[in-house]
Amino acid sequence: MKNTKILYLHTFSSDADHVARALEKNGLPFEFRLVNNDQSLLEECQTFQPDLVLVDDSFSASDEWNAMQIAERECPDVPVILLSDEIHESELAEVIRLAVSVQQGQGEDGAHRLHQTNQRMLELIGTIEDGLITLDCAWRITYANLPAAQFIGVLPGELIGRNLWEQFPALLGTPIETHYRAVMTQRIPVRFEAKGVMTEAKYEIRVHPSSEGIAIYAINITERTRTETQLKQLNQALEKRIQELEAERMRWQGVVEGIADEVWICTPDGKISLINLPSVTPMGLEEFENKTIEELYQEVDILNLDGTLRPVEDAPLLRSVQGKIVRGEEIMRHRETGRLRYREYSSAPMRDAEGKITGSVAIVRDITDFKTAQAQIAQLARFPDENPYPILRISSNGLIRYANAAAAPVMRIWQLVAGQPVPDFWRALIDRTLASSMPKELVEQAEDRTYHFTLVPVMPGDYVNVYGIDITDLKRAESELARVNEQLAERAKQLEDRNSKFALLNKMGGLLESCQTLQEAYRVIAEFGTLLFDGDCGVVYRISNLHDQTETVTAWGNPPVCLTDNMFHPDQCWALRRGQVHLVQNVETGLVCQHVLRNVELGVVGSALCIPMLAQGEVVGLLQLQSQINGIAVEKQQLAETVAEHLALVLASIQLRETLQEMAIRDPLTGLFNRRYFAQSLERELHRAKRHKRQVGILMIDVDHFKAFNDTYGHDVGDMVLRSLAEELESQVRKEDVVCRYGGEEFAVILPDASLADSVERAEQLRQHVQTVTLSNLGQPFVNITASFGVAIFPQHGETAEKVLRASDVALYQAKSSGRNRVVSANPI
């Protein structure tokens, strides 16, 4: 009997010895050749010309398939058998005898059993999770397992024998066709990524040349890609931490250089042989290298996500030393400090070349910030339910899909619950909103409250979001204004019935009622004041909304005699201080108001009368009369009181209008004054400073990294940052200072009577205070803010508002470009 030539493709030499012993034991003459890669297999098939080819199944599924393809191509008449590590020696000899008998044509039973062996190989390949397709040189599909068919979107049986390009013409002209043809012609493997033909799944495609054509492996990487995308979005909040770890990585030298995650290596006896810098920094575990896992567990508690304590014997590194691959999440708590860190770990055994376990390694990622971000996202998701104003979602068919708790009054008026259709009037309004794709507005009463509703269509027109704002107080203010106007009209009517002495006053009242602007009213008051108080001069002052300033609005007679100062504090007037008429018949003996003293010293006034103008019990202005002679007649006093009362109603009406116009000078988000009011206030302060030869400080403030807040946490958190900064700034400045939102994330502060040193000092105090503020949501702190400050002074940095603002803006830019979170003053002109 001649020797049987056996070519054996194996991984370990011990496997080849096992086969050789089996052959010798069963008395089979043989000649053995061993190869351990595809190239050696190809060469030996051509030179050795074996009678039998054995393939060890310790290779990966793709490597086994390539090897069998090479053997079948180079040795077409030679049996190729796949061996398992678990096969007994007698079974191995039987398989070899069967293969020899098939080669020599000895019996159908042997061929049948060989067919079963090859069928076992196909079944094994069919169990792999990756897709596998083989094509012959005519581009016919010769094999396709189930994952491959799912990748294409058909059943496996529908593919066999089909021409690839005829079955899937959409692939023609695509990069996929280019790759496939390159492998078929050049016989060089390629790898690329592509989407499924009939699905949205993403695959990594590996194409290898085979004996009959090409073999295509499709590895589904959809979940991995999706996970990477989600992690990228959520890990933006960790960008700063990653940069810090990157800096640490550049300094790291050693075995784990370049790894940003924690790396723990453990010996078989449970000793920690290596931990990298990210492993020790968060919890201060530097001293635990070369100590045991048990010693580590004496310093920290490892908790499961449900809060239960994990015993030391369940430590991932110790379990991996026993040969297990362990993945999961855990909480590490430092016993001394109580600090908690969420960690995601993956632990696996380490083996030597012979497969013996030499220890274990764990890769750990700190996911504390990720968990915090998850919790914050969950909190933001509850925002509609926690909103104090009504929010509803109504579908295109009129059904109420959602209503928060604040919408309960509306739902009660409608006598509806979620899931029911809205009233017909609302249904028609929703139809118009969706048809126009434009928001609609509606005011509706719900119980004792009045709401302003805004209907916002959500494209492509499936539903409408309804946002309600409580405008009850605004409506009441409008009613109050109407009521005051009615009182003014009634008072004018009463004046018409007075005697001839008040006819002129009635005419003035009629003209005042016709005035459309404040300037018109001032001219009327000045004209009739001259006629009513002939020989005396008079001034009408208006009290500011903050009741901290009295300002001249009009004057008559001989103004240089009357006017002492266009502005003064209300406390400087006895009438305003007491809320009663204050008469000084003789300035030399009477109690003279402070704002009249200068005229007394100049000798241009003999008597003075100050009458507070009251409306609805509130002082809104002051009417002042000054006479060059001593004594003011009782009739003139009564007339002045009547005029003051009449003017008070006019000013009250104006003040109510200003209340309604408050939104024009207030920023709706922060409640601070807006840019328009800032410009007006700055001009006023500069004018006053120029007259009194004083200085005015200007602070320009910008929130650092505000775009990162918006990108990371969303615009709601960005708005929270702006509101919080506004509250802190307003709480830290003086009463006379003016804080405004200048635009976007930029704020401005006017500091009257402040030098450059004072302004820089105030800016530094504000900066230090801002950086100590921690924002929180539902009592949970989650972010700190900082701000950059630019400081400029009038007139040192400019004699106009425009120049001073430009100087402060340049200083702010220097503060941000030099590192942020700092104060920079402008350079003097």
PDB file of N, CA and C in Angstrom, residues 1-53:
ATOM      1  N   MET A   1       0.858  -1.189   0.000  1.00  0.00           N
ATOM      2  CA  MET A   1       0.000   0.000   0.000  1.00  0.00           C
ATOM      3  C   MET A   1       0.896   1.241   0.000  1.00  0.00           C
ATOM      4  N   LYS A   2       0.632   2.146  -0.920  1.00  0.00           N
ATOM      5  CA  LYS A   2       1.449   3.363  -0.985  1.00  0.00           C
ATOM      6  C   LYS A   2       1.041   4.336   0.122  1.00  0.00           C
ATOM      7  N   ASN A   3       1.987   5.234   0.468  1.00  0.00           N
ATOM      8  CA  ASN A   3       1.722   6.237   1.498  1.00  0.00           C
ATOM      9  C   ASN A   3       0.660   7.224   1.005  1.00  0.00           C
ATOM     10  N   THR A   4      -0.226   7.568   1.925  1.00  0.00           N
ATOM     11  CA  THR A   4      -1.231   8.597   1.617  1.00  0.00           C
ATOM     12  C   THR A   4      -0.624   9.971   1.931  1.00  0.00           C
ATOM     13  N   LYS A   5      -0.609  10.841   0.919  1.00  0.00           N
ATOM     14  CA  LYS A   5      -0.058  12.193   1.113  1.00  0.00           C
ATOM     15  C   LYS A   5      -1.124  13.067   1.762  1.00  0.00           C
ATOM     16  N   ILE A   6      -0.760  13.539   2.950  1.00  0.00           N
ATOM     17  CA  ILE A   6      -1.728  14.342   3.733  1.00  0.00           C
ATOM     18  C   ILE A   6      -1.148  15.735   3.946  1.00  0.00           C
ATOM     19  N   LEU A   7      -1.911  16.750   3.557  1.00  0.00           N
ATOM     20  CA  LEU A   7      -1.556  18.149   3.768  1.00  0.00           C
ATOM     21  C   LEU A   7      -2.470  18.710   4.873  1.00  0.00           C
ATOM     22  N   TYR A   8      -1.824  19.195   5.960  1.00  0.00           N
ATOM     23  CA  TYR A   8      -2.589  19.571   7.161  1.00  0.00           C
ATOM     24  C   TYR A   8      -2.372  21.060   7.448  1.00  0.00           C
ATOM     25  N   LEU A   9      -3.494  21.864   7.390  1.00  0.00           N
ATOM     26  CA  LEU A   9      -3.472  23.284   7.748  1.00  0.00           C
ATOM     27  C   LEU A   9      -3.906  23.401   9.203  1.00  0.00           C
ATOM     28  N   HIS A  10      -2.993  23.863  10.082  1.00  0.00           N
ATOM     29  CA  HIS A  10      -3.260  23.809  11.517  1.00  0.00           C
ATOM     30  C   HIS A  10      -2.842  25.126  12.167  1.00  0.00           C
ATOM     31  N   THR A  11      -3.233  25.270  13.475  1.00  0.00           N
ATOM     32  CA  THR A  11      -2.857  26.440  14.287  1.00  0.00           C
ATOM     33  C   THR A  11      -1.723  26.110  15.239  1.00  0.00           C
ATOM     34  N   PHE A  12      -1.842  24.978  15.934  1.00  0.00           N
ATOM     35  CA  PHE A  12      -0.846  24.579  16.932  1.00  0.00           C
ATOM     36  C   PHE A  12      -0.201  23.256  16.491  1.00  0.00           C
ATOM     37  N   SER A  13       1.103  23.163  16.748  1.00  0.00           N
ATOM     38  CA  SER A  13       1.806  21.932  16.372  1.00  0.00           C
ATOM     39  C   SER A  13       1.304  20.742  17.162  1.00  0.00           C
ATOM     40  N   SER A  14       0.789  20.981  18.372  1.00  0.00           N
ATOM     41  CA  SER A  14       0.271  19.868  19.182  1.00  0.00           C
ATOM     42  C   SER A  14      -0.900  19.183  18.479  1.00  0.00           C
ATOM     43  N   ASP A  15      -1.678  19.940  17.720  1.00  0.00           N
ATOM     44  CA  ASP A  15      -2.786  19.336  16.971  1.00  0.00           C
ATOM     45  C   ASP A  15      -2.258  18.390  15.891  1.00  0.00           C
ATOM     46  N   ALA A  16      -1.164  18.812  15.225  1.00  0.00           N
ATOM     47  CA  ALA A  16      -0.580  17.943  14.192  1.00  0.00           C
ATOM     48  C   ALA A  16      -0.052  16.652  14.821  1.00  0.00           C
ATOM     49  N   ASP A  17       0.588  16.733  15.981  1.00  0.00           N
ATOM     50  CA  ASP A  17       1.062  15.517  16.669  1.00  0.00           C
ATOM     51  C   ASP A  17      -0.107  14.602  16.997  1.00  0.00           C
ATOM     52  N   HIS A  18      -1.210  15.165  17.366  1.00  0.00           N
ATOM     53  CA  HIS A  18      -2.410  14.375  17.693  1.00  0.00           C
ATOM     54  C   HIS A  18      -2.876  13.590  16.467  1.00  0.00           C
ATOM     55  N   VAL A  19      -2.873  14.241  15.292  1.00  0.00           N
ATOM     56  CA  VAL A  19      -3.292  13.575  14.049  1.00  0.00           C
ATOM     57  C   VAL A  19      -2.298  12.465  13.690  1.00  0.00           C
ATOM     58  N   ALA A  20      -1.001  12.787  13.846  1.00  0.00           N
ATOM     59  CA  ALA A  20       0.014  11.790  13.485  1.00  0.00           C
ATOM     60  C   ALA A  20      -0.110  10.533  14.353  1.00  0.00           C
ATOM     61  N   ARG A  21      -0.310  10.715  15.655  1.00  0.00           N
ATOM     62  CA  ARG A  21      -0.473   9.549  16.538  1.00  0.00           C
ATOM     63  C   ARG A  21      -1.690   8.716  16.153  1.00  0.00           C
ATOM     64  N   ALA A  22      -2.737   9.389  15.746  1.00  0.00           N
ATOM     65  CA  ALA A  22      -3.949   8.664  15.347  1.00  0.00           C
ATOM     66  C   ALA A  22      -3.694   7.817  14.109  1.00  0.00           C
ATOM     67  N   LEU A  23      -2.951   8.351  13.155  1.00  0.00           N
ATOM     68  CA  LEU A  23      -2.654   7.597  11.924  1.00  0.00           C
ATOM     69  C   LEU A  23      -1.783   6.384  12.224  1.00  0.00           C
ATOM     70  N   GLU A  24      -0.748   6.599  13.055  1.00  0.00           N
ATOM     71  CA  GLU A  24       0.143   5.492  13.380  1.00  0.00           C
ATOM     72  C   GLU A  24      -0.589   4.409  14.156  1.00  0.00           C
ATOM     73  N   LYS A  25      -1.435   4.827  15.072  1.00  0.00           N
ATOM     74  CA  LYS A  25      -2.158   3.862  15.897  1.00  0.00           C
ATOM     75  C   LYS A  25      -3.074   2.969  15.049  1.00  0.00           C
ATOM     76  N   ASN A  26      -3.615   3.530  13.972  1.00  0.00           N
ATOM     77  CA  ASN A  26      -4.538   2.773  13.123  1.00  0.00           C
ATOM     78  C   ASN A  26      -3.828   2.123  11.942  1.00  0.00           C
ATOM     79  N   GLY A  27      -2.497   2.137  11.906  1.00  0.00           N
ATOM     80  CA  GLY A  27      -1.738   1.419  10.883  1.00  0.00           C
ATOM     81  C   GLY A  27      -1.894   1.982   9.494  1.00  0.00           C
ATOM     82  N   LEU A  28      -2.044   3.254   9.384  1.00  0.00           N
ATOM     83  CA  LEU A  28      -2.199   3.861   8.066  1.00  0.00           C
ATOM     84  C   LEU A  28      -0.868   4.459   7.626  1.00  0.00           C
ATOM     85  N   PRO A  29      -0.323   4.014   6.493  1.00  0.00           N
ATOM     86  CA  PRO A  29       0.909   4.633   5.988  1.00  0.00           C
ATOM     87  C   PRO A  29       0.594   6.038   5.456  1.00  0.00           C
ATOM     88  N   PHE A  30       1.448   6.984   5.773  1.00  0.00           N
ATOM     89  CA  PHE A  30       1.149   8.366   5.361  1.00  0.00           C
ATOM     90  C   PHE A  30       2.454   9.139   5.229  1.00  0.00           C
ATOM     91  N   GLU A  31       2.323  10.226   4.475  1.00  0.00           N
ATOM     92  CA  GLU A  31       3.386  11.223   4.372  1.00  0.00           C
ATOM     93  C   GLU A  31       2.751  12.576   4.732  1.00  0.00           C
ATOM     94  N   PHE A  32       3.325  13.235   5.715  1.00  0.00           N
ATOM     95  CA  PHE A  32       2.686  14.395   6.359  1.00  0.00           C
ATOM     96  C   PHE A  32       3.386  15.693   5.947  1.00  0.00           C
ATOM     97  N   ARG A  33       2.605  16.708   5.584  1.00  0.00           N
ATOM     98  CA  ARG A  33       3.115  18.065   5.381  1.00  0.00           C
ATOM     99  C   ARG A  33       2.254  19.052   6.208  1.00  0.00           C
ATOM    100  N   LEU A  34       2.931  19.916   6.947  1.00  0.00           N
ATOM    101  CA  LEU A  34       2.220  20.856   7.816  1.00  0.00           C
ATOM    102  C   LEU A  34       2.356  22.281   7.266  1.00  0.00           C
ATOM    103  N   VAL A  35       1.239  23.015   7.218  1.00  0.00           N
ATOM    104  CA  VAL A  35       1.230  24.429   6.832  1.00  0.00           C
ATOM    105  C   VAL A  35       0.353  25.180   7.839  1.00  0.00           C
ATOM    106  N   ASN A  36       0.638  26.485   7.980  1.00  0.00           N
ATOM    107  CA  ASN A  36      -0.144  27.256   8.956  1.00  0.00           C
ATOM    108  C   ASN A  36      -0.688  28.576   8.388  1.00  0.00           C
ATOM    109  N   ASN A  37      -0.660  28.734   7.037  1.00  0.00           N
ATOM    110  CA  ASN A  37      -1.276  29.930   6.451  1.00  0.00           C
ATOM    111  C   ASN A  37      -1.671  29.636   5.027  1.00  0.00           C
ATOM    112  N   ASP A  38      -2.445  30.553   4.423  1.00  0.00           N
ATOM    113  CA  ASP A  38      -2.985  30.342   3.077  1.00  0.00           C
ATOM    114  C   ASP A  38      -1.878  30.252   2.030  1.00  0.00           C
ATOM    115  N   GLN A  39      -0.819  31.071   2.170  1.00  0.00           N
ATOM    116  CA  GLN A  39       0.244  31.077   1.160  1.00  0.00           C
ATOM    117  C   GLN A  39       0.965  29.728   1.131  1.00  0.00           C
ATOM    118  N   SER A  40       1.275  29.202   2.330  1.00  0.00           N
ATOM    119  CA  SER A  40       1.934  27.887   2.378  1.00  0.00           C
ATOM    120  C   SER A  40       1.019  26.813   1.826  1.00  0.00           C
ATOM    121  N   LEU A  41      -0.266  26.893   2.109  1.00  0.00           N
ATOM    122  CA  LEU A  41      -1.217  25.917   1.596  1.00  0.00           C
ATOM    123  C   LEU A  41      -1.223  25.923   0.074  1.00  0.00           C
ATOM    124  N   LEU A  42      -1.228  27.144  -0.526  1.00  0.00           N
ATOM    125  CA  LEU A  42      -1.233  27.263  -1.987  1.00  0.00           C
ATOM    126  C   LEU A  42       0.018  26.624  -2.593  1.00  0.00           C
ATOM    127  N   GLU A  43       1.193  26.886  -2.009  1.00  0.00           N
ATOM    128  CA  GLU A  43       2.436  26.347  -2.554  1.00  0.00           C
ATOM    129  C   GLU A  43       2.483  24.812  -2.443  1.00  0.00           C
ATOM    130  N   GLU A  44       2.079  24.274  -1.284  1.00  0.00           N
ATOM    131  CA  GLU A  44       2.145  22.823  -1.077  1.00  0.00           C
ATOM    132  C   GLU A  44       1.143  22.090  -1.963  1.00  0.00           C
ATOM    133  N   CYS A  45      -0.015  22.701  -2.212  1.00  0.00           N
ATOM    134  CA  CYS A  45      -0.984  22.051  -3.124  1.00  0.00           C
ATOM    135  C   CYS A  45      -0.390  21.856  -4.508  1.00  0.00           C
ATOM    136  N   GLN A  46       0.446  22.821  -4.936  1.00  0.00           N
ATOM    137  CA  GLN A  46       1.026  22.752  -6.275  1.00  0.00           C
ATOM    138  C   GLN A  46       2.231  21.799  -6.341  1.00  0.00           C
ATOM    139  N   THR A  47       3.013  21.718  -5.243  1.00  0.00           N
ATOM    140  CA  THR A  47       4.251  20.911  -5.291  1.00  0.00           C
ATOM    141  C   THR A  47       4.073  19.534  -4.642  1.00  0.00           C
ATOM    142  N   PHE A  48       3.361  19.455  -3.559  1.00  0.00           N
ATOM    143  CA  PHE A  48       3.215  18.203  -2.808  1.00  0.00           C
ATOM    144  C   PHE A  48       2.193  17.266  -3.435  1.00  0.00           C
ATOM    145  N   GLN A  49       1.159  17.836  -4.086  1.00  0.00           N
ATOM    146  CA  GLN A  49       0.073  17.071  -4.710  1.00  0.00           C
ATOM    147  C   GLN A  49      -0.509  16.061  -3.724  1.00  0.00           C
ATOM    148  N   PRO A  50      -1.181  16.546  -2.702  1.00  0.00           N
ATOM    149  CA  PRO A  50      -1.678  15.650  -1.645  1.00  0.00           C
ATOM    150  C   PRO A  50      -2.850  14.788  -2.113  1.00  0.00           C
ATOM    151  N   ASP A  51      -3.060  13.676  -1.343  1.00  0.00           N
ATOM    152  CA  ASP A  51      -4.254  12.847  -1.546  1.00  0.00           C
ATOM    153  C   ASP A  51      -5.397  13.306  -0.636  1.00  0.00           C
ATOM    154  N   LEU A  52      -5.065  14.069   0.370  1.00  0.00           N
ATOM    155  CA  LEU A  52      -6.076  14.465   1.357  1.00  0.00           C
ATOM    156  C   LEU A  52      -5.624  15.775   1.997  1.00  0.00           C
ATOM    157  N   VAL A  53      -6.608  16.717   2.214  1.00  0.00           N
ATOM    158  CA  VAL A  53      -6.341  18.004   2.872  1.00  0.00           C
ATOM    159  C   VAL A  53      -7.188  18.088   4.130  1.00  0.00           C
TER     160      VAL A  53
END
